[in-house]
PDB file of C-alpha atoms and ligand atoms in Angstrom:
ATOM      1  CA  MET A  28      15.826  10.080 -29.113  1.00  0.00           C
ATOM      2  CA  GLU A  29      13.275   9.942 -25.846  1.00  0.00           C
ATOM      3  CA  ASP A  30      11.159   7.334 -25.393  1.00  0.00           C
ATOM      4  CA  ALA A  31       7.714   7.209 -26.038  1.00  0.00           C
ATOM      5  CA  LYS A  32       5.180   8.374 -22.862  1.00  0.00           C
ATOM      6  CA  LEU A  33       3.879   5.835 -20.990  1.00  0.00           C
ATOM      7  CA  ARG A  34      -0.029   5.498 -21.366  1.00  0.00           C
ATOM      8  CA  ILE A  35      -1.559   5.143 -18.044  1.00  0.00           C
ATOM      9  CA  ALA A  36      -5.231   4.409 -17.699  1.00  0.00           C
ATOM     10  CA  ILE A  37      -6.210   4.520 -14.021  1.00  0.00           C
ATOM     11  CA  PHE A  38      -9.078   2.655 -12.069  1.00  0.00           C
ATOM     12  CA  VAL A  39     -10.951   4.524  -9.351  1.00  0.00           C
ATOM     13  CA  GLY A  40     -13.443   3.578  -7.011  1.00  0.00           C
ATOM     14  CA  ALA A  41     -17.373   4.582  -6.680  1.00  0.00           C
ATOM     15  CA  LYS A  42     -16.484   6.830  -3.665  1.00  0.00           C
ATOM     16  CA  GLY A  43     -12.811   8.006  -4.024  1.00  0.00           C
ATOM     17  CA  ARG A  44     -11.897  11.587  -4.077  1.00  0.00           C
ATOM     18  CA  GLY A  45      -9.009  10.888  -6.639  1.00  0.00           C
ATOM     19  CA  SER A  46      -6.317  12.446  -5.313  1.00  0.00           C
ATOM     20  CA  ASN A  47      -3.844   9.376  -5.532  1.00  0.00           C
ATOM     21  CA  MET A  48      -4.970   9.860  -9.311  1.00  0.00           C
ATOM     22  CA  GLN A  49      -4.637  13.565  -8.864  1.00  0.00           C
ATOM     23  CA  ALA A  50      -0.728  13.171  -7.877  1.00  0.00           C
ATOM     24  CA  ILE A  51      -0.261  10.619 -10.826  1.00  0.00           C
ATOM     25  CA  ILE A  52      -1.472  13.201 -13.556  1.00  0.00           C
ATOM     26  CA  ASP A  53       0.409  15.956 -12.103  1.00  0.00           C
ATOM     27  CA  ALA A  54       3.388  13.974 -11.473  1.00  0.00           C
ATOM     28  CA  CYS A  55       2.956  13.505 -15.629  1.00  0.00           C
ATOM     29  CA  GLY A  56       2.395  17.086 -16.060  1.00  0.00           C
ATOM     30  CA  ALA A  57       5.708  17.836 -14.189  1.00  0.00           C
ATOM     31  CA  GLY A  58       7.640  15.456 -16.030  1.00  0.00           C
ATOM     32  CA  GLN A  59       8.564  13.423 -12.949  1.00  0.00           C
ATOM     33  CA  ILE A  60       6.985  10.905 -14.927  1.00  0.00           C
ATOM     34  CA  ASN A  61       7.775   9.989 -18.597  1.00  0.00           C
ATOM     35  CA  GLY A  62       4.058   9.433 -19.180  1.00  0.00           C
ATOM     36  CA  GLU A  63       0.359  10.496 -19.918  1.00  0.00           C
ATOM     37  CA  VAL A  64      -3.173   9.597 -18.235  1.00  0.00           C
ATOM     38  CA  VAL A  65      -5.000   8.491 -21.382  1.00  0.00           C
ATOM     39  CA  CYS A  66      -8.297   7.533 -19.427  1.00  0.00           C
ATOM     40  CA  VAL A  67      -9.734   7.060 -15.992  1.00  0.00           C
ATOM     41  CA  VAL A  68     -11.802   4.224 -15.461  1.00  0.00           C
ATOM     42  CA  GLY A  69     -14.797   3.289 -12.716  1.00  0.00           C
ATOM     43  CA  ASN A  70     -17.774   1.352 -11.907  1.00  0.00           C
ATOM     44  CA  VAL A  71     -20.505   4.034 -11.689  1.00  0.00           C
ATOM     45  CA  GLU A  72     -21.833   7.487 -13.289  1.00  0.00           C
ATOM     46  CA  GLY A  73     -20.705  10.486 -10.920  1.00  0.00           C
ATOM     47  CA  ALA A  74     -17.822   8.903  -8.781  1.00  0.00           C
ATOM     48  CA  PRO A  75     -16.287  12.118  -7.444  1.00  0.00           C
ATOM     49  CA  ALA A  76     -12.648  11.029  -9.073  1.00  0.00           C
ATOM     50  CA  LEU A  77     -14.198  10.623 -12.674  1.00  0.00           C
ATOM     51  CA  GLU A  78     -15.542  14.055 -12.405  1.00  0.00           C
ATOM     52  CA  ARG A  79     -12.333  15.265 -11.397  1.00  0.00           C
ATOM     53  CA  ALA A  80     -10.805  14.041 -14.414  1.00  0.00           C
ATOM     54  CA  SER A  81     -13.670  15.152 -17.024  1.00  0.00           C
ATOM     55  CA  GLU A  82     -13.077  18.627 -15.258  1.00  0.00           C
ATOM     56  CA  GLN A  83      -9.025  18.330 -16.308  1.00  0.00           C
ATOM     57  CA  GLY A  84      -9.906  16.833 -20.150  1.00  0.00           C
ATOM     58  CA  ILE A  85      -9.066  13.520 -19.069  1.00  0.00           C
ATOM     59  CA  PRO A  86     -11.662  11.190 -20.795  1.00  0.00           C
ATOM     60  CA  ALA A  87     -13.456   9.226 -17.789  1.00  0.00           C
ATOM     61  CA  GLU A  88     -15.194   6.023 -18.739  1.00  0.00           C
ATOM     62  CA  VAL A  89     -17.742   3.708 -16.595  1.00  0.00           C
ATOM     63  CA  VAL A  90     -17.542   0.028 -17.219  1.00  0.00           C
ATOM     64  CA  PRO A  91     -20.179  -1.158 -14.699  1.00  0.00           C
ATOM     65  CA  TYR A  92     -19.144  -3.782 -12.411  1.00  0.00           C
ATOM     66  CA  ASP A  93     -20.759  -7.391 -13.553  1.00  0.00           C
ATOM     67  CA  SER A  94     -20.088 -10.005 -10.674  1.00  0.00           C
ATOM     68  CA  GLU A  95     -22.549 -12.332 -12.565  1.00  0.00           C
ATOM     69  CA  ASP A  96     -19.382 -12.567 -15.329  1.00  0.00           C
ATOM     70  CA  PRO A  97     -16.155 -11.579 -14.706  1.00  0.00           C
ATOM     71  CA  GLU A  98     -15.496 -12.894 -18.021  1.00  0.00           C
ATOM     72  CA  LYS A  99     -17.443 -10.531 -19.842  1.00  0.00           C
ATOM     73  CA  TYR A 100     -16.884  -7.562 -17.671  1.00  0.00           C
ATOM     74  CA  GLY A 101     -12.925  -8.365 -18.130  1.00  0.00           C
ATOM     75  CA  ARG A 102     -13.578  -8.216 -22.027  1.00  0.00           C
ATOM     76  CA  ALA A 103     -15.192  -4.909 -21.694  1.00  0.00           C
ATOM     77  CA  LEU A 104     -12.600  -3.432 -19.793  1.00  0.00           C
ATOM     78  CA  LEU A 105      -9.843  -5.051 -22.194  1.00  0.00           C
ATOM     79  CA  GLY A 106     -11.577  -3.412 -25.182  1.00  0.00           C
ATOM     80  CA  LEU A 107     -11.353  -0.310 -23.727  1.00  0.00           C
ATOM     81  CA  LEU A 108      -8.121  -0.205 -22.352  1.00  0.00           C
ATOM     82  CA  HIS A 109      -7.296  -1.418 -26.331  1.00  0.00           C
ATOM     83  CA  ARG A 110      -9.001   1.899 -27.704  1.00  0.00           C
ATOM     84  CA  TYR A 111      -6.963   4.105 -25.459  1.00  0.00           C
ATOM     85  CA  ASP A 112      -3.522   1.835 -26.337  1.00  0.00           C
ATOM     86  CA  ALA A 113      -3.157   1.933 -22.373  1.00  0.00           C
ATOM     87  CA  ARG A 114       0.223   0.082 -21.031  1.00  0.00           C
ATOM     88  CA  LEU A 115      -0.383   0.211 -17.530  1.00  0.00           C
ATOM     89  CA  ILE A 116      -2.997   0.234 -15.365  1.00  0.00           C
ATOM     90  CA  ALA A 117      -2.820   2.040 -11.877  1.00  0.00           C
ATOM     91  CA  LEU A 118      -5.592   0.936  -9.380  1.00  0.00           C
ATOM     92  CA  ALA A 119      -6.282   4.087  -6.899  1.00  0.00           C
ATOM     93  CA  GLY A 120      -8.838   3.412  -4.790  1.00  0.00           C
ATOM     94  CA  PHE A 121     -10.648   0.793  -6.861  1.00  0.00           C
ATOM     95  CA  LEU A 122     -11.996  -2.156  -4.790  1.00  0.00           C
ATOM     96  CA  LYS A 123     -13.373  -4.500  -7.046  1.00  0.00           C
ATOM     97  CA  ARG A 124     -11.432  -7.926  -7.930  1.00  0.00           C
ATOM     98  CA  LEU A 125      -9.722  -7.789 -11.221  1.00  0.00           C
ATOM     99  CA  PRO A 126     -11.138 -10.428 -13.873  1.00  0.00           C
ATOM    100  CA  ALA A 127      -8.290 -12.940 -14.724  1.00  0.00           C
ATOM    101  CA  ASN A 128      -8.681 -12.488 -18.367  1.00  0.00           C
ATOM    102  CA  LEU A 129      -7.696  -8.609 -17.709  1.00  0.00           C
ATOM    103  CA  VAL A 130      -4.889  -9.947 -14.966  1.00  0.00           C
ATOM    104  CA  SER A 131      -3.578 -12.373 -17.641  1.00  0.00           C
ATOM    105  CA  GLU A 132      -3.040  -9.910 -20.467  1.00  0.00           C
ATOM    106  CA  PHE A 133      -1.799  -7.243 -18.225  1.00  0.00           C
ATOM    107  CA  ALA A 134       0.318  -9.038 -16.291  1.00  0.00           C
ATOM    108  CA  GLY A 135       3.185  -6.871 -15.017  1.00  0.00           C
ATOM    109  CA  ARG A 136       1.693  -3.806 -15.855  1.00  0.00           C
ATOM    110  CA  ILE A 137      -1.050  -3.464 -13.093  1.00  0.00           C
ATOM    111  CA  MET A 138      -0.169  -1.724  -9.919  1.00  0.00           C
ATOM    112  CA  ASN A 139      -1.917  -0.563  -6.990  1.00  0.00           C
ATOM    113  CA  ILE A 140      -1.514   1.533  -3.970  1.00  0.00           C
ATOM    114  CA  HIS A 141      -2.549   0.052  -0.237  1.00  0.00           C
ATOM    115  CA  PRO A 142      -2.604   2.247   2.964  1.00  0.00           C
ATOM    116  CA  ALA A 143      -0.403   0.042   5.025  1.00  0.00           C
ATOM    117  CA  LEU A 144       2.281  -2.288   5.272  1.00  0.00           C
ATOM    118  CA  ILE A 145       1.754  -5.113   3.364  1.00  0.00           C
ATOM    119  CA  PRO A 146       1.428  -8.102   4.283  1.00  0.00           C
ATOM    120  CA  SER A 147      -0.201  -6.555   7.403  1.00  0.00           C
ATOM    121  CA  PHE A 148      -3.483  -4.977   7.480  1.00  0.00           C
ATOM    122  CA  CYS A 149      -4.453  -6.030   3.842  1.00  0.00           C
ATOM    123  CA  GLY A 150      -6.586  -8.304   1.787  1.00  0.00           C
ATOM    124  CA  LEU A 151     -10.692  -8.607   1.534  1.00  0.00           C
ATOM    125  CA  GLY A 152     -12.321  -5.849   3.171  1.00  0.00           C
ATOM    126  CA  MET A 153      -9.170  -3.943   4.532  1.00  0.00           C
ATOM    127  CA  TYR A 154      -9.685  -1.011   2.713  1.00  0.00           C
ATOM    128  CA  GLY A 155     -10.326   3.010   3.764  1.00  0.00           C
ATOM    129  CA  GLU A 156     -10.508   4.047   7.337  1.00  0.00           C
ATOM    130  CA  ARG A 157     -10.891  -0.082   8.456  1.00  0.00           C
ATOM    131  CA  VAL A 158      -7.137  -0.143   7.731  1.00  0.00           C
ATOM    132  CA  HIS A 159      -5.703   2.500  10.160  1.00  0.00           C
ATOM    133  CA  GLN A 160      -8.458   1.596  12.694  1.00  0.00           C
ATOM    134  CA  ALA A 161      -6.634  -1.938  12.323  1.00  0.00           C
ATOM    135  CA  VAL A 162      -3.414  -0.612  13.056  1.00  0.00           C
ATOM    136  CA  ILE A 163      -3.932   1.473  16.096  1.00  0.00           C
ATOM    137  CA  ASP A 164      -5.945  -1.299  17.735  1.00  0.00           C
ATOM    138  CA  SER A 165      -2.778  -3.631  16.776  1.00  0.00           C
ATOM    139  CA  GLY A 166      -0.909  -1.131  18.961  1.00  0.00           C
ATOM    140  CA  VAL A 167       1.894  -1.535  16.072  1.00  0.00           C
ATOM    141  CA  LYS A 168       4.240   1.904  16.103  1.00  0.00           C
ATOM    142  CA  TYR A 169       4.767   2.258  12.286  1.00  0.00           C
ATOM    143  CA  SER A 170       2.320   2.230   9.414  1.00  0.00           C
ATOM    144  CA  GLY A 171       2.589   3.630   5.955  1.00  0.00           C
ATOM    145  CA  CYS A 172       1.479   2.550   2.272  1.00  0.00           C
ATOM    146  CA  THR A 173       2.857  -0.490   0.023  1.00  0.00           C
ATOM    147  CA  VAL A 174       2.869   0.324  -3.949  1.00  0.00           C
ATOM    148  CA  HIS A 175       2.951  -3.421  -5.657  1.00  0.00           C
ATOM    149  CA  PHE A 176       2.037  -5.365  -8.754  1.00  0.00           C
ATOM    150  CA  VAL A 177      -1.676  -6.701  -9.157  1.00  0.00           C
ATOM    151  CA  ASP A 178      -2.442 -10.472  -9.241  1.00  0.00           C
ATOM    152  CA  GLU A 179      -5.954 -11.931  -8.914  1.00  0.00           C
ATOM    153  CA  GLN A 180      -6.208 -12.002  -5.155  1.00  0.00           C
ATOM    154  CA  TYR A 181      -6.174  -8.977  -3.110  1.00  0.00           C
ATOM    155  CA  ASP A 182      -3.068  -6.936  -2.034  1.00  0.00           C
ATOM    156  CA  THR A 183      -0.689  -9.826  -2.602  1.00  0.00           C
ATOM    157  CA  GLY A 184       1.473  -9.552  -5.778  1.00  0.00           C
ATOM    158  CA  PRO A 185       5.042  -8.703  -5.722  1.00  0.00           C
ATOM    159  CA  ILE A 186       6.018  -5.492  -3.427  1.00  0.00           C
ATOM    160  CA  ILE A 187       7.755  -2.245  -5.454  1.00  0.00           C
ATOM    161  CA  ASP A 188       8.227  -0.118  -2.784  1.00  0.00           C
ATOM    162  CA  GLN A 189       6.911   1.159   0.564  1.00  0.00           C
ATOM    163  CA  ALA A 190       6.980   4.153   2.652  1.00  0.00           C
ATOM    164  CA  VAL A 191       6.669   4.144   6.371  1.00  0.00           C
ATOM    165  CA  VAL A 192       5.201   6.738   8.832  1.00  0.00           C
ATOM    166  CA  ARG A 193       5.066   6.429  12.628  1.00  0.00           C
ATOM    167  CA  VAL A 194       1.754   6.010  14.713  1.00  0.00           C
ATOM    168  CA  GLU A 195       1.524   8.605  17.252  1.00  0.00           C
ATOM    169  CA  PRO A 196      -0.086   7.770  20.764  1.00  0.00           C
ATOM    170  CA  ASP A 197      -3.210  10.018  20.372  1.00  0.00           C
ATOM    171  CA  ASP A 198      -3.420   9.103  16.746  1.00  0.00           C
ATOM    172  CA  ASP A 199      -7.315   8.122  15.818  1.00  0.00           C
ATOM    173  CA  ALA A 200      -7.877   6.481  12.116  1.00  0.00           C
ATOM    174  CA  HIS A 201      -8.497   9.944  10.696  1.00  0.00           C
ATOM    175  CA  THR A 202      -5.118  11.693  11.532  1.00  0.00           C
ATOM    176  CA  LEU A 203      -3.284   8.456  10.523  1.00  0.00           C
ATOM    177  CA  ALA A 204      -5.009   8.199   7.082  1.00  0.00           C
ATOM    178  CA  ALA A 205      -3.955  11.771   6.558  1.00  0.00           C
ATOM    179  CA  ARG A 206      -0.400  11.105   7.298  1.00  0.00           C
ATOM    180  CA  VAL A 207      -0.070   8.051   5.604  1.00  0.00           C
ATOM    181  CA  LEU A 208      -1.944  10.037   2.258  1.00  0.00           C
ATOM    182  CA  VAL A 209       0.953  12.328   2.446  1.00  0.00           C
ATOM    183  CA  GLN A 210       3.284   9.698   1.709  1.00  0.00           C
ATOM    184  CA  GLU A 211       0.805   7.975  -1.192  1.00  0.00           C
ATOM    185  CA  HIS A 212       1.031  11.150  -2.915  1.00  0.00           C
ATOM    186  CA  LEU A 213       4.599  11.062  -3.240  1.00  0.00           C
ATOM    187  CA  LEU A 214       5.392   6.882  -3.478  1.00  0.00           C
ATOM    188  CA  TYR A 215       2.865   6.169  -6.241  1.00  0.00           C
ATOM    189  CA  PRO A 216       4.371   8.768  -8.613  1.00  0.00           C
ATOM    190  CA  ARG A 217       7.748   7.463  -8.037  1.00  0.00           C
ATOM    191  CA  CYS A 218       6.861   3.753  -8.816  1.00  0.00           C
ATOM    192  CA  ILE A 219       5.190   4.860 -11.629  1.00  0.00           C
ATOM    193  CA  GLY A 220       8.058   6.882 -12.702  1.00  0.00           C
ATOM    194  CA  LEU A 221      10.440   3.994 -12.374  1.00  0.00           C
ATOM    195  CA  PHE A 222       8.418   1.773 -14.492  1.00  0.00           C
ATOM    196  CA  ALA A 223       8.098   4.258 -17.318  1.00  0.00           C
ATOM    197  CA  GLU A 224      11.756   4.037 -16.883  1.00  0.00           C
ATOM    198  CA  GLY A 225      11.897   0.425 -17.484  1.00  0.00           C
ATOM    199  CA  ARG A 226      13.449   0.417 -14.138  1.00  0.00           C
ATOM    200  CA  LEU A 227      11.281  -2.281 -12.162  1.00  0.00           C
ATOM    201  CA  LYS A 228      12.409  -5.835 -12.719  1.00  0.00           C
ATOM    202  CA  VAL A 229      10.190  -8.973 -10.874  1.00  0.00           C
ATOM    203  CA  GLU A 230      12.423 -11.531  -9.841  1.00  0.00           C
ATOM    204  CA  GLY A 231       9.600 -13.913  -8.038  1.00  0.00           C
ATOM    205  CA  ARG A 232       8.110 -12.209  -5.196  1.00  0.00           C
ATOM    206  CA  ARG A 233      10.769  -9.336  -5.274  1.00  0.00           C
ATOM    207  CA  VAL A 234      10.982  -6.321  -7.421  1.00  0.00           C
ATOM    208  CA  ARG A 235      14.304  -5.151  -7.827  1.00  0.00           C
ATOM    209  CA  ILE A 236      14.991  -1.200  -8.786  1.00  0.00           C
ATOM    210  CA  LEU A 237      17.503  -0.898 -11.357  1.00  0.00           C
ATOM    211  CA  PRO A 238      19.534   2.068 -11.408  1.00  0.00           C
ATOM    212  CA  PRO A 239      18.905   4.943 -13.954  1.00  0.00           C
ATOM    213  CA  ARG A 240      20.014   4.232 -17.658  1.00  0.00           C
ATOM    214  CA  PRO A 241      22.861   5.969 -18.821  1.00  0.00           C
ATOM    215  CA  ASP A 242      21.475   9.431 -21.554  1.00  0.00           C
TER     216      ASP A 242
HETATM  217  C1  GRF B   2      -6.056   5.273  -0.973  1.00  0.00           C
HETATM  218  O1  GRF B   2      -5.807   5.355   0.480  1.00  0.00           O
HETATM  219  C2  GRF B   2      -5.107   4.405  -1.466  1.00  0.00           C
HETATM  220  O2  GRF B   2      -4.272   3.854  -0.568  1.00  0.00           O
HETATM  221  C3  GRF B   2      -6.073   3.248  -1.456  1.00  0.00           C
HETATM  222  O3  GRF B   2      -7.621   3.696  -1.495  1.00  0.00           O
HETATM  223  C4  GRF B   2      -7.363   5.397  -1.385  1.00  0.00           C
HETATM  224  C5  GRF B   2      -7.846   6.276  -2.562  1.00  0.00           C
HETATM  225  O4  GRF B   2      -7.823   7.511  -2.115  1.00  0.00           O
HETATM  226  N1  GRF B   2      -6.000   2.205  -2.374  1.00  0.00           N
HETATM  227  P1  GRF B   2      -7.528   8.672  -3.498  1.00  0.00           P
HETATM  228  O5  GRF B   2      -9.298   8.269  -3.933  1.00  0.00           O
HETATM  229  O6  GRF B   2      -6.976   8.356  -4.286  1.00  0.00           O
HETATM  230  O7  GRF B   2      -7.960   9.734  -2.479  1.00  0.00           O
END
């Protein structure tokens, strides 16, 4: 019997285009992920990614960020996730720190994509073009993207997989971001697909990718 589809909630940012969200939706549609995007969650009404989800008939929900009371914010998010029976949270451009009660209940079931090779060029304040500018300013020859499990800090959870791109001599933050983004759209669905198949095993800091299960 075929395994039940993984129920995925995607958290998006206020300004994000939602291109990673779209890559995940498309990979579910194409059967590359044995899963279904059951809701998309943002902090503010009118976020482009929320509108993009709505246009495709995917429920788009807004939970306003509450910096004063993270516990309450976490309860609101958990209520929503229970309502949709979500089993995996995929952060895609979501920039807020997740509240402890949410991280604890969803331990090992929250992923993020970062547009650089963690543990370099990451952490608080490292997002968007800043990341790529820092990469260029540093003079490194390679950058890339990282999919990792999420803990309570920024970009510190166990790394699931990474993809590498060359930094070209005439790159600016914009051209480098575009080259990395192509890899993001391949890497994130692949990692979620492995999770859906039960093939990711966390052993301390290391994530082992298990071979496919025999049919
Ligand atoms: C991506 O670069 C991702 O790595 C980062 O936020 C950006 C979101 O872009 N976490 P998009 O909204 O998915 O196009």
